[in-house]
């Protein structure tokens, strides 16, 4: 009961009128719940929540938080329920205890700094109420103090987690004292030899060091008294871990770090701080560039002090910090001191304000050496807009609210994102557009055949995933265009009996590309593939005159005419690149649309073609094309088209009348199929070569005028 008595005596000193009855009830509840349980040390379990509550009192937390501290392990370790806590102590305390319990279930395993940062953020996000975090801090501190009783590997794991997560968090919270103690305790467990060694060296040097420091202190004190500034000057002991880390990180000797004289002057007012600074600078020469005014410009964690370094009485540098008592308290206690300042505000404002401040704290990494990393952490818009999810190995990924497995996959690795075919959330297969929730465990299924799809852009939330998908689509599109451009070029070159391979790999190619305004050969091929540049332009650059000179030669000399589908110009696309889709067989004059086919050039479909309408084709690859009527081919090509003629009454001479009608409009019949049924009705199918749609229409009109023809239809496809 003595410890409870201390709490009851201490709390009213900083929180007058606190409800101490609820504290006493919580003590009894906790005592009853943990009865029979023991700590690893063999002490009754109750000693732990009592110590945690005492630490919270030392942090000067309000009575609600201290009460929750007394109860913080009852949900985790005893049969007590949240509903029970709520009934006994109200919603606020029940929520606090529940929050601490949830944090206790998170285990951090990765050693990666980025992961650690995410984990720290997740702790804060999940804590929601800042007081939950304070209870967790007190809990961790007491567990670290009693770590020796645990099995070695378990102790090491907790110590490492403390070093990775809780000590940096304490630093962000401005809790310098807690941070130093956590680090030293962790060092003692993780590197016991180094710890003992430092302990010995510090003890050995302490006396002479103290003499030096006391000498400096005496001089400053006397001078300040002379000018009427009341102050307390102290030496600033460095904690073991900070010496250890500096020796390791900066490769410096123990003496270099330990021998640096550092003192702190605490005064009664801001005016006295500046006064003391003037006195010290008049005593010893200040080191240029080492003066920092954190009073005029406080750090984000509200730290205020004047920092300066002077050349001391022995000719060695002396680091001096000057601050008021109030500043000192904030520097040592951080968030806890802040908490008290806000005490007078209403509960909600207080919390919002503290959280806003905390957010800023965590977002702004003052001690980050890499400015990009700093920007990255600042750029995370609003803290609550993030969701934290786990990899199956327990790494934490921070994603924007509403993120999907695709976002997660790209956060893991670009390759994982690009080949993501499916995802398991908490062991269950889910659609890729599923929204991830706080704490989900996400596993990505990949396949080397899978590639990013434009559809993904409709639901991804992270800028990273979006950028990576766009990047992939762009590269893919370019690769496709280069391939298509090369194909078109090769075909055209062969037509003029040029060697495409030689042309493409020769030095001329780079020059031709430059002449046409493209940086590289690939760029000009891509432009041809896109239809932005013409293959003729390129050929003319590479083999000037060759195309014009030889244009008639293959036809006359070799007697091989180009196929009929080549020689129809389509605006924006070189004529020789074009195929006409067999499914709809468009004629000049038809509304058309182009479709890029890998390795086969451009296929032209009728705009009303069913294949297009049914979206069987990849819409990305459809491009607008039109017939180029102003620049007809040298020799207008004929296109085959199929027509069906419905006959009402077959009679002698009818077929010749129909073919005559076709011939009268210059149609060249290449195929005719005549089908007559028993009732003398019939369908005659013709394939006729025509120049364009209007010629076809003339032919059809002429056929309709033949007696006994019921109807004439153009048949799509051939
Ligand atoms: Mn605990």
XYZ file of C-alpha atoms and ligand atoms in Angstrom:
719
model
C 0.000 0.000 0.000
C 2.922 2.318 0.457
C 3.349 2.849 -3.260
C -0.337 3.627 -3.731
C 0.031 6.082 -0.887
C 2.830 7.857 -2.761
C 0.646 8.199 -5.850
C -2.192 9.604 -3.782
C 0.158 12.157 -2.253
C 1.946 13.163 -5.460
C -0.881 13.599 -7.985
C -2.660 16.518 -6.238
C 0.643 18.424 -6.256
C 0.362 18.908 -10.018
C -3.325 18.131 -10.564
C -5.334 19.703 -7.753
C -8.811 18.204 -7.285
C -7.960 14.949 -9.082
C -10.412 12.110 -8.480
C -8.312 9.855 -6.268
C -11.177 7.524 -5.346
C -11.167 6.012 -8.827
C -7.416 5.462 -8.482
C -7.915 3.504 -5.290
C -10.658 1.417 -6.876
C -8.394 0.688 -9.850
C -5.651 -0.400 -7.470
C -7.968 -2.900 -5.818
C -9.268 -4.115 -9.195
C -5.755 -4.618 -10.527
C -4.638 -6.327 -7.313
C -7.620 -8.705 -7.481
C -7.145 -9.433 -11.210
C -3.431 -10.138 -11.047
C -3.648 -12.063 -7.777
C -1.486 -15.172 -7.908
C 0.516 -13.916 -10.909
C 4.221 -13.287 -10.677
C 6.762 -11.271 -12.575
C 9.856 -13.023 -13.915
C 11.662 -11.509 -10.921
C 9.435 -13.509 -8.580
C 7.690 -10.402 -7.277
C 3.887 -10.258 -7.222
C 2.693 -9.093 -10.638
C 1.008 -6.020 -9.133
C 4.432 -4.450 -8.611
C 4.640 -3.855 -12.392
C 1.432 -1.814 -12.893
C 2.294 0.075 -9.717
C 5.738 1.000 -11.082
C 4.174 2.008 -14.410
C 1.704 4.228 -12.550
C 4.583 5.771 -10.572
C 6.445 6.550 -13.790
C 3.306 8.188 -15.178
C 3.166 10.303 -12.045
C 6.819 11.203 -12.609
C 5.803 12.233 -16.159
C 3.089 14.302 -14.410
C 0.264 12.640 -16.307
C -3.345 13.243 -15.279
C -5.075 10.899 -12.827
C -7.052 9.207 -15.623
C -3.813 8.135 -17.296
C -2.264 7.002 -14.022
C -5.390 4.948 -13.309
C -5.225 3.366 -16.746
C -1.556 2.648 -16.012
C -2.570 0.644 -12.941
C -4.948 -1.368 -15.104
C -2.858 -1.577 -18.257
C -2.231 -5.334 -18.194
C -5.570 -6.641 -16.957
C -7.079 -7.171 -20.417
C -3.978 -8.910 -21.721
C -3.084 -11.081 -18.757
C -6.248 -11.666 -16.733
C -9.846 -12.633 -17.364
C -11.072 -9.047 -17.165
C -12.967 -7.672 -20.179
C -13.224 -4.240 -21.722
C -16.951 -4.128 -20.926
C -16.143 -4.800 -17.297
C -13.581 -1.979 -17.233
C -16.069 0.356 -18.856
C -18.695 -0.479 -16.255
C -16.277 -0.038 -13.371
C -14.196 2.933 -14.517
C -15.974 4.543 -17.438
C -15.389 4.620 -21.182
C -12.282 6.817 -21.172
C -10.186 4.565 -18.955
C -11.474 1.409 -20.688
C -10.414 2.883 -24.048
C -6.949 3.735 -22.748
C -6.370 0.229 -21.413
C -7.730 -1.297 -24.597
C -5.377 0.904 -26.632
C -2.318 -0.198 -24.655
C -3.389 -3.832 -25.029
C -3.600 -3.446 -28.813
C -0.146 -1.874 -29.004
C 1.181 -4.765 -26.949
C 0.164 -7.168 -29.672
C 2.387 -5.518 -32.266
C 5.788 -7.071 -32.544
C 8.560 -5.480 -34.490
C 11.076 -7.726 -36.171
C 12.816 -5.974 -39.064
C 16.161 -4.279 -38.688
C 15.635 -1.850 -41.507
C 15.488 1.839 -40.552
C 12.665 2.610 -42.981
C 10.641 -0.199 -41.426
C 11.373 1.102 -37.985
C 10.072 4.520 -38.947
C 6.852 3.027 -40.276
C 6.481 0.991 -37.150
C 6.900 4.086 -34.971
C 4.258 5.845 -37.019
C 1.967 2.886 -36.747
C 2.355 2.875 -32.992
C 1.323 6.490 -32.874
C -1.524 5.994 -35.338
C -2.852 3.014 -33.462
C -2.458 4.675 -30.110
C -4.851 7.409 -31.325
C -4.917 8.885 -27.840
C -1.523 10.237 -26.921
C -1.966 9.012 -23.365
C -1.947 5.419 -24.629
C 1.533 6.080 -25.941
C 2.653 7.529 -22.622
C 1.426 4.422 -20.772
C 3.233 2.255 -23.318
C 6.408 4.281 -22.765
C 6.186 3.833 -18.991
C 5.459 0.129 -19.465
C 8.499 -0.292 -21.720
C 10.760 1.648 -19.381
C 9.853 -0.535 -16.406
C 10.194 -3.712 -18.466
C 13.655 -2.562 -19.565
C 14.625 -1.896 -15.962
C 13.717 -5.471 -15.068
C 15.028 -7.088 -18.252
C 17.719 -9.068 -16.422
C 15.139 -11.531 -15.175
C 14.161 -12.641 -18.660
C 15.796 -15.388 -20.701
C 18.702 -13.992 -22.698
C 17.319 -14.203 -26.254
C 13.966 -12.810 -25.225
C 15.691 -9.966 -23.387
C 17.847 -9.180 -26.419
C 14.807 -9.038 -28.663
C 13.065 -6.564 -26.373
C 16.251 -4.489 -26.029
C 16.703 -4.311 -29.797
C 13.088 -3.263 -30.270
C 13.577 -0.616 -27.603
C 16.606 0.741 -29.434
C 14.864 0.667 -32.832
C 11.429 1.896 -31.843
C 10.908 3.232 -28.348
C 14.080 5.242 -27.748
C 13.694 7.184 -31.057
C 10.029 7.702 -30.223
C 10.991 9.080 -26.806
C 13.382 11.425 -28.600
C 10.620 12.625 -30.917
C 8.415 13.140 -27.914
C 11.134 15.323 -26.411
C 11.649 12.947 -23.484
C 15.419 13.217 -23.246
C 15.724 11.492 -19.888
C 13.607 8.507 -20.856
C 15.433 8.181 -24.150
C 18.851 8.124 -22.455
C 17.768 5.544 -19.911
C 16.158 3.282 -22.522
C 19.307 3.413 -24.645
C 21.665 2.647 -21.783
C 19.501 -0.257 -20.623
C 19.377 -1.626 -24.166
C 23.140 -1.298 -24.553
C 23.673 -3.171 -21.298
C 21.683 -6.115 -22.664
C 22.870 -6.056 -26.276
C 26.589 -5.307 -25.746
C 27.285 -6.099 -22.094
C 31.057 -6.032 -22.660
C 31.024 -2.589 -24.264
C 28.742 -1.362 -21.515
C 30.984 -2.585 -18.716
C 34.050 -1.218 -20.513
C 32.482 2.238 -20.825
C 31.368 2.116 -17.227
C 34.962 1.449 -16.121
C 36.506 4.106 -18.356
C 34.018 6.733 -17.289
C 34.590 5.920 -13.618
C 38.360 6.059 -14.056
C 38.309 9.449 -15.765
C 35.479 10.950 -13.824
C 37.482 12.526 -11.039
C 39.887 14.448 -13.238
C 37.107 15.345 -15.650
C 35.020 16.620 -12.790
C 37.881 18.801 -11.648
C 38.046 20.418 -15.117
C 34.314 20.868 -15.313
C 34.099 22.272 -11.798
C 36.807 24.765 -12.651
C 34.749 26.063 -15.622
C 31.577 26.072 -13.549
C 33.178 28.043 -10.757
C 34.413 30.739 -13.125
C 30.999 31.114 -14.840
C 29.115 31.155 -11.525
C 31.336 33.872 -10.064
C 31.057 36.064 -13.164
C 27.269 35.692 -13.372
C 26.899 36.538 -9.686
C 28.935 39.681 -10.271
C 26.491 40.937 -12.882
C 23.488 39.870 -10.797
C 22.299 36.856 -12.792
C 20.984 34.066 -10.613
C 21.818 30.662 -12.091
C 22.559 27.040 -11.503
C 25.422 25.585 -13.504
C 25.788 21.820 -13.938
C 28.059 19.490 -15.785
C 26.311 17.546 -18.519
C 27.002 13.851 -18.182
C 26.878 11.949 -21.442
C 25.039 8.681 -21.234
C 26.865 5.510 -22.174
C 24.948 4.793 -25.324
C 25.638 8.234 -26.801
C 29.386 7.753 -26.222
C 29.175 4.222 -27.637
C 27.291 5.389 -30.731
C 29.656 8.295 -31.412
C 32.677 6.015 -31.102
C 31.116 3.596 -33.556
C 29.466 5.951 -36.040
C 32.224 8.536 -36.192
C 35.145 6.214 -35.505
C 36.364 8.422 -32.677
C 38.274 7.541 -29.528
C 36.641 7.417 -26.145
C 38.806 10.302 -24.929
C 37.792 12.594 -27.781
C 34.152 12.222 -26.907
C 34.311 11.903 -23.201
C 36.813 14.709 -22.669
C 34.652 17.275 -24.363
C 33.598 19.584 -21.596
C 29.895 20.318 -21.581
C 28.047 22.435 -19.070
C 24.524 23.730 -18.732
C 23.447 27.025 -17.160
C 19.861 27.310 -15.951
C 18.512 30.787 -15.242
C 15.255 32.330 -14.092
C 14.328 34.296 -17.208
C 14.864 34.509 -20.951
C 16.582 37.870 -20.400
C 19.064 36.217 -18.065
C 19.777 33.564 -20.702
C 20.978 36.192 -23.162
C 22.732 38.047 -20.333
C 24.609 34.891 -19.343
C 25.542 34.277 -22.981
C 27.100 37.739 -23.173
C 29.076 37.106 -20.000
C 30.368 33.735 -21.214
C 31.355 35.144 -24.621
C 33.266 37.917 -22.849
C 35.084 35.321 -20.714
C 36.210 32.998 -23.520
C 36.415 33.263 -27.273
C 33.355 31.707 -28.976
C 33.977 29.162 -31.751
C 32.564 30.666 -34.965
C 29.472 28.975 -36.357
C 28.647 27.108 -33.172
C 26.150 29.583 -31.679
C 22.524 28.485 -32.062
C 19.495 30.373 -30.776
C 16.795 27.790 -30.101
C 15.020 30.287 -27.837
C 14.086 32.599 -30.693
C 13.603 29.588 -32.945
C 12.482 26.560 -30.915
C 12.865 23.070 -32.336
C 9.697 21.310 -33.445
C 9.588 19.280 -30.252
C 9.443 22.630 -28.406
C 13.040 22.377 -27.266
C 14.433 25.791 -26.350
C 17.981 26.764 -25.310
C 20.978 28.803 -26.381
C 23.874 26.674 -27.608
C 27.424 27.920 -27.903
C 30.953 26.529 -27.889
C 33.861 28.552 -26.476
C 37.607 27.969 -26.139
C 37.818 27.280 -22.402
C 40.477 28.079 -19.785
C 42.646 25.078 -20.820
C 42.420 25.920 -24.520
C 39.937 23.094 -25.135
C 36.441 23.625 -26.515
C 33.654 23.853 -23.953
C 30.047 23.264 -25.018
C 27.535 25.400 -23.168
C 23.743 25.270 -23.095
C 21.770 28.111 -21.505
C 18.059 27.811 -20.706
C 15.375 28.767 -18.186
C 13.938 26.301 -15.677
C 10.795 26.026 -17.735
C 12.766 25.242 -20.870
C 14.743 22.711 -18.875
C 11.632 20.858 -17.815
C 10.355 20.675 -21.380
C 13.736 19.459 -22.608
C 13.833 16.692 -20.016
C 10.212 15.653 -19.946
C 8.998 16.658 -23.377
C 5.447 15.738 -24.163
C 4.588 15.243 -20.494
C 5.450 18.842 -19.687
C 3.504 19.945 -22.724
C 0.547 17.941 -21.505
C 0.348 19.924 -18.298
C 0.402 23.276 -20.078
C -2.684 22.238 -21.977
C -4.452 21.024 -18.858
C -6.809 23.983 -18.690
C -8.281 23.378 -22.126
C -11.283 21.133 -22.671
C -10.578 17.478 -23.265
C -11.117 17.406 -27.009
C -9.141 20.522 -27.913
C -6.353 19.332 -25.731
C -6.108 16.016 -27.494
C -6.450 17.440 -30.978
C -3.806 19.994 -30.323
C -1.386 17.528 -28.844
C -1.926 15.108 -31.669
C -1.453 17.816 -34.275
C 1.753 18.758 -32.600
C 2.853 15.161 -32.361
C 2.118 14.599 -36.019
C 4.326 17.518 -36.898
C 6.988 16.103 -34.665
C 7.017 12.761 -36.318
C 6.729 14.135 -39.811
C 9.629 16.468 -39.352
C 12.801 14.550 -38.962
C 15.204 17.089 -37.667
C 18.066 14.730 -37.376
C 17.697 13.251 -40.830
C 20.885 13.570 -42.799
C 19.354 12.810 -46.176
C 17.229 15.750 -47.356
C 15.215 13.521 -49.676
C 14.253 11.332 -46.794
C 13.247 14.454 -44.931
C 11.030 15.560 -47.807
C 9.508 12.112 -48.096
C 8.469 12.138 -44.502
C 7.085 15.657 -44.689
C 5.176 14.863 -47.836
C 3.010 12.254 -46.173
C -0.029 14.469 -46.163
C -2.033 13.785 -43.077
C -1.101 11.216 -40.616
C -4.532 9.661 -40.045
C -4.857 9.220 -43.800
C -2.398 6.375 -43.686
C -3.030 2.714 -43.285
C -0.376 0.361 -41.901
C -0.237 -3.204 -43.120
C 2.145 -6.097 -42.657
C 4.084 -8.309 -45.009
C 3.904 -12.015 -44.126
C 7.344 -11.554 -42.503
C 6.045 -8.809 -40.240
C 7.501 -5.775 -42.002
C 5.260 -2.745 -41.901
C 4.246 -0.795 -44.976
C 2.657 2.632 -44.705
C 0.109 3.242 -47.462
C -2.428 5.977 -48.150
C -5.910 5.403 -46.836
C -7.946 3.344 -49.311
C -4.844 1.597 -50.669
C -5.230 -1.758 -52.429
C -3.052 -4.870 -52.764
C -1.581 -3.306 -55.927
C -0.326 -0.333 -53.874
C 1.090 -2.772 -51.363
C 2.781 -4.843 -54.087
C 4.535 -1.769 -55.498
C 5.540 -0.732 -51.977
C 7.263 -4.095 -51.555
C 9.113 -3.955 -54.875
C 8.517 -2.627 -58.365
C 8.872 -6.134 -59.804
C 6.340 -7.508 -57.334
C 3.916 -4.789 -58.417
C 4.456 -5.379 -62.101
C 3.802 -9.104 -61.868
C 1.024 -9.008 -59.277
C -1.820 -11.365 -60.217
C -3.552 -11.837 -56.913
C -3.450 -11.123 -53.215
C -4.199 -12.819 -49.936
C -5.338 -10.611 -47.079
C -5.168 -12.310 -43.694
C -4.841 -15.611 -45.521
C -7.834 -15.166 -47.843
C -7.674 -14.526 -51.575
C -9.198 -11.136 -52.388
C -9.764 -9.088 -55.571
C -6.929 -6.710 -56.433
C -9.158 -3.681 -55.899
C -9.898 -4.608 -52.276
C -9.336 -1.764 -49.789
C -6.732 -2.665 -47.176
C -7.434 -2.076 -43.508
C -5.234 -1.195 -40.553
C -3.104 -4.146 -39.503
C -3.970 -6.442 -42.439
C -1.380 -9.052 -43.330
C -0.971 -8.940 -47.091
C 0.614 -11.553 -49.316
C 1.059 -10.955 -53.034
C 0.795 -13.670 -55.659
C 2.939 -12.985 -58.709
C 3.264 -14.448 -62.169
C 5.897 -13.642 -64.747
C 3.150 -13.498 -67.379
C 1.302 -10.711 -65.594
C 1.880 -7.072 -66.492
C 0.449 -3.789 -65.240
C -2.879 -2.881 -66.722
C -4.305 0.547 -67.376
C -7.323 -0.546 -65.308
C -5.140 -0.567 -62.198
C -4.858 3.200 -62.422
C -8.568 3.403 -61.618
C -8.121 2.134 -58.082
C -4.526 2.522 -56.919
C -4.037 5.187 -54.240
C -0.292 5.603 -53.762
C 1.676 7.959 -55.966
C 4.385 5.317 -56.171
C 2.132 2.636 -57.659
C 0.567 5.157 -60.030
C 3.940 6.382 -61.255
C 5.308 2.860 -61.670
C 2.259 1.687 -63.635
C 2.381 4.726 -65.909
C 6.086 4.216 -66.403
C 5.573 0.602 -67.388
C 2.745 1.433 -69.783
C 4.878 4.086 -71.406
C 7.881 1.828 -71.854
C 5.659 -0.951 -73.130
C 3.932 1.349 -75.597
C 7.264 2.625 -76.826
C 8.683 -0.867 -77.231
C 5.593 -1.804 -79.211
C 5.942 1.276 -81.390
C 9.618 0.648 -82.086
C 8.860 -2.925 -83.015
C 6.028 -1.878 -85.284
C 8.133 0.900 -86.816
C 10.943 -1.533 -87.559
C 8.520 -3.989 -89.126
C 7.036 -1.321 -91.365
C 10.443 -0.077 -92.340
C 11.684 -3.549 -93.260
C 8.725 -4.257 -95.452
C 8.988 -0.981 -97.244
C 12.738 -1.290 -97.740
C 12.377 -4.778 -99.212
C 9.863 -3.412 -101.649
C 12.592 -1.223 -103.090
C 15.135 -4.024 -102.985
C 17.036 -2.337 -100.203
C 18.623 -4.301 -97.381
C 16.719 -3.210 -94.266
C 19.148 -4.794 -91.798
C 22.085 -2.902 -93.298
C 20.161 0.350 -93.366
C 18.977 0.054 -89.768
C 22.358 -0.745 -88.286
C 24.455 1.622 -90.411
C 25.827 4.957 -89.313
C 23.459 6.588 -91.754
C 20.569 5.673 -89.516
C 21.705 7.922 -86.652
C 22.184 10.809 -89.080
C 18.800 10.218 -90.705
C 17.150 10.206 -87.285
C 18.850 13.484 -86.389
C 17.857 15.022 -89.739
C 14.253 14.140 -89.051
C 14.516 15.628 -85.565
C 14.768 12.481 -83.445
C 17.525 11.846 -80.873
C 18.085 8.152 -81.672
C 17.304 5.483 -84.247
C 14.820 3.942 -81.823
C 13.052 7.283 -81.502
C 12.506 7.593 -85.223
C 11.319 3.983 -85.455
C 8.941 4.622 -82.559
C 7.633 7.677 -84.398
C 7.033 5.556 -87.500
C 5.270 2.989 -85.331
C 3.061 5.681 -83.758
C 2.300 7.007 -87.221
C 3.895 10.365 -86.398
C 6.608 9.948 -89.028
C 6.362 8.354 -92.447
C 8.475 5.431 -93.424
C 9.029 7.065 -96.818
C 10.630 10.101 -95.218
C 13.022 7.809 -93.426
C 13.811 5.753 -96.517
C 14.459 8.895 -98.533
C 16.977 10.030 -95.931
C 18.724 6.680 -95.876
C 18.688 5.970 -99.576
C 17.975 9.226 -101.378
C 16.321 8.686 -104.751
C 16.067 4.943 -104.314
C 12.365 4.957 -103.696
C 11.441 7.202 -106.629
C 13.793 5.498 -109.086
C 12.610 2.066 -108.306
C 8.979 2.746 -107.740
C 7.791 1.253 -111.010
C 10.520 -1.308 -111.456
C 9.246 -4.168 -109.347
C 5.879 -4.015 -111.077
C 7.099 -3.985 -114.635
C 10.342 -5.832 -114.448
C 9.423 -8.603 -112.083
C 5.788 -8.493 -113.031
C 4.707 -8.785 -109.434
C 2.177 -6.179 -108.537
C 1.842 -5.141 -104.975
C -1.189 -6.610 -103.311
C -4.355 -4.647 -103.816
C -4.671 -3.719 -100.180
C -1.425 -1.836 -100.528
C -1.653 1.407 -102.365
C -4.627 2.845 -100.593
C -3.520 5.822 -98.593
C -4.775 6.365 -95.128
C -4.200 9.812 -93.732
C -1.540 9.899 -91.034
C -0.281 6.444 -91.886
C 1.877 5.450 -94.779
C -0.091 3.504 -97.367
C 2.164 0.504 -97.398
C 1.696 -0.149 -93.734
C -1.924 -1.003 -94.024
C -3.957 -4.190 -93.977
C -7.705 -4.297 -94.207
C -9.585 -6.370 -91.725
C -11.197 -9.412 -93.314
C -14.098 -9.272 -90.894
C -15.489 -6.009 -92.249
C -13.409 -5.324 -95.355
C -13.750 -1.536 -95.457
C -13.750 0.389 -98.715
C -12.510 3.897 -99.310
C -15.432 6.064 -98.270
C -16.400 3.821 -95.339
C -15.973 5.236 -91.828
C -12.883 3.489 -90.531
C -10.724 2.974 -87.487
C -7.175 1.631 -87.263
C -5.917 -1.078 -84.996
C -2.217 -1.612 -84.315
C -1.234 -5.264 -84.458
C 2.096 -6.325 -83.119
C 4.366 -7.334 -85.964
C 1.633 -6.975 -88.542
C 1.237 -3.238 -88.885
C -1.992 -1.343 -88.959
C -5.264 -3.146 -89.558
C -8.132 -1.001 -90.778
C -11.632 -1.861 -89.656
C -14.939 -0.301 -90.579
C -16.059 1.904 -87.715
C -19.276 -0.103 -87.392
C -17.449 -3.423 -87.514
C -18.754 -5.889 -84.946
C -15.243 -6.914 -83.947
C -14.577 -3.333 -82.905
C -18.004 -2.866 -81.348
C -17.657 -5.987 -79.230
C -14.433 -4.576 -77.782
C -12.654 -7.762 -78.605
C -9.761 -5.552 -79.545
C -7.590 -3.769 -77.034
C -9.009 -0.254 -77.017
C -5.581 1.169 -76.275
C -4.407 0.149 -79.653
C -7.238 1.699 -81.678
C -6.229 4.847 -83.532
C -8.159 7.274 -85.639
C -7.494 7.021 -89.377
C -9.245 8.345 -92.447
C -9.003 7.858 -96.152
C -6.726 10.357 -97.796
C -8.794 11.501 -100.772
C -6.601 14.495 -101.565
C -3.491 12.437 -102.161
C -4.580 9.396 -104.141
C -2.095 6.666 -104.838
C -0.219 6.796 -108.109
C -2.465 4.114 -109.484
C -5.723 3.853 -107.554
C -5.857 0.357 -106.133
C -8.926 -1.797 -106.421
C -10.424 -3.367 -103.356
C -12.443 -6.556 -103.399
C -15.907 -6.434 -101.897
C -18.567 -9.080 -101.553
C -22.167 -8.419 -102.563
C -25.222 -10.636 -102.270
C -27.957 -10.384 -104.907
C -31.368 -11.785 -103.940
C -33.355 -13.109 -106.868
C -37.142 -13.492 -106.881
C -37.518 -15.487 -110.056
C -34.576 -17.120 -111.774
C -34.809 -16.970 -115.521
C -32.471 -17.418 -118.479
C -30.243 -14.422 -119.088
C -30.661 -13.020 -115.589
C -27.087 -13.783 -114.558
C -25.657 -12.068 -117.620
C -27.871 -9.023 -116.982
C -26.510 -8.780 -113.448
C -22.862 -9.174 -114.498
C -23.536 -6.667 -117.239
C -24.818 -4.163 -114.690
C -21.649 -4.684 -112.677
C -19.451 -4.279 -115.741
C -21.314 -1.129 -116.787
C -19.975 0.547 -113.662
C -16.433 -0.767 -114.223
C -16.666 -3.423 -111.539
C -14.346 -6.370 -112.084
C -15.901 -9.639 -110.948
C -13.325 -12.000 -109.460
C -15.697 -14.562 -108.038
C -19.342 -15.564 -108.509
C -21.438 -18.133 -106.670
C -24.910 -18.810 -107.899
C -27.389 -20.603 -105.708
C -30.922 -21.258 -106.913
C -33.546 -22.906 -104.742
C -36.317 -25.250 -105.921
C -38.881 -22.461 -106.017
C -36.679 -20.602 -108.475
C -35.585 -18.135 -105.928
C -31.873 -17.650 -105.324
C -28.947 -15.777 -103.895
C -26.014 -14.836 -106.087
C -22.792 -13.893 -104.354
C -20.180 -11.855 -106.178
C -16.755 -10.623 -105.215
C -16.180 -7.427 -107.151
C -13.102 -5.232 -107.267
C -13.961 -1.593 -106.796
C -12.081 1.618 -106.132
C -14.264 2.955 -103.389
C -17.624 3.092 -101.711
C -19.304 5.317 -104.314
C -18.385 2.926 -107.130
C -19.850 0.079 -105.076
C -23.039 2.061 -104.553
C -23.279 2.744 -108.308
C -22.875 -0.966 -108.994
C -25.514 -1.909 -106.431
C -27.953 0.636 -107.871
C -27.360 -0.764 -111.349
C -28.024 -4.343 -110.163
C -31.234 -3.267 -108.416
C -32.564 -2.028 -111.756
C -32.316 -5.533 -113.237
C -35.789 -7.107 -113.335
C -36.436 -9.950 -110.858
C -33.706 -8.747 -108.494
C -35.401 -8.305 -105.114
C -32.515 -6.873 -103.147
C -28.771 -6.243 -103.192
C -26.641 -6.196 -100.054
C -23.036 -5.616 -99.321
C -21.654 -8.485 -97.292
C -19.099 -7.630 -94.638
C -16.047 -9.769 -94.786
C -14.781 -11.681 -97.724
Mn 3.010 -4.087 -18.764
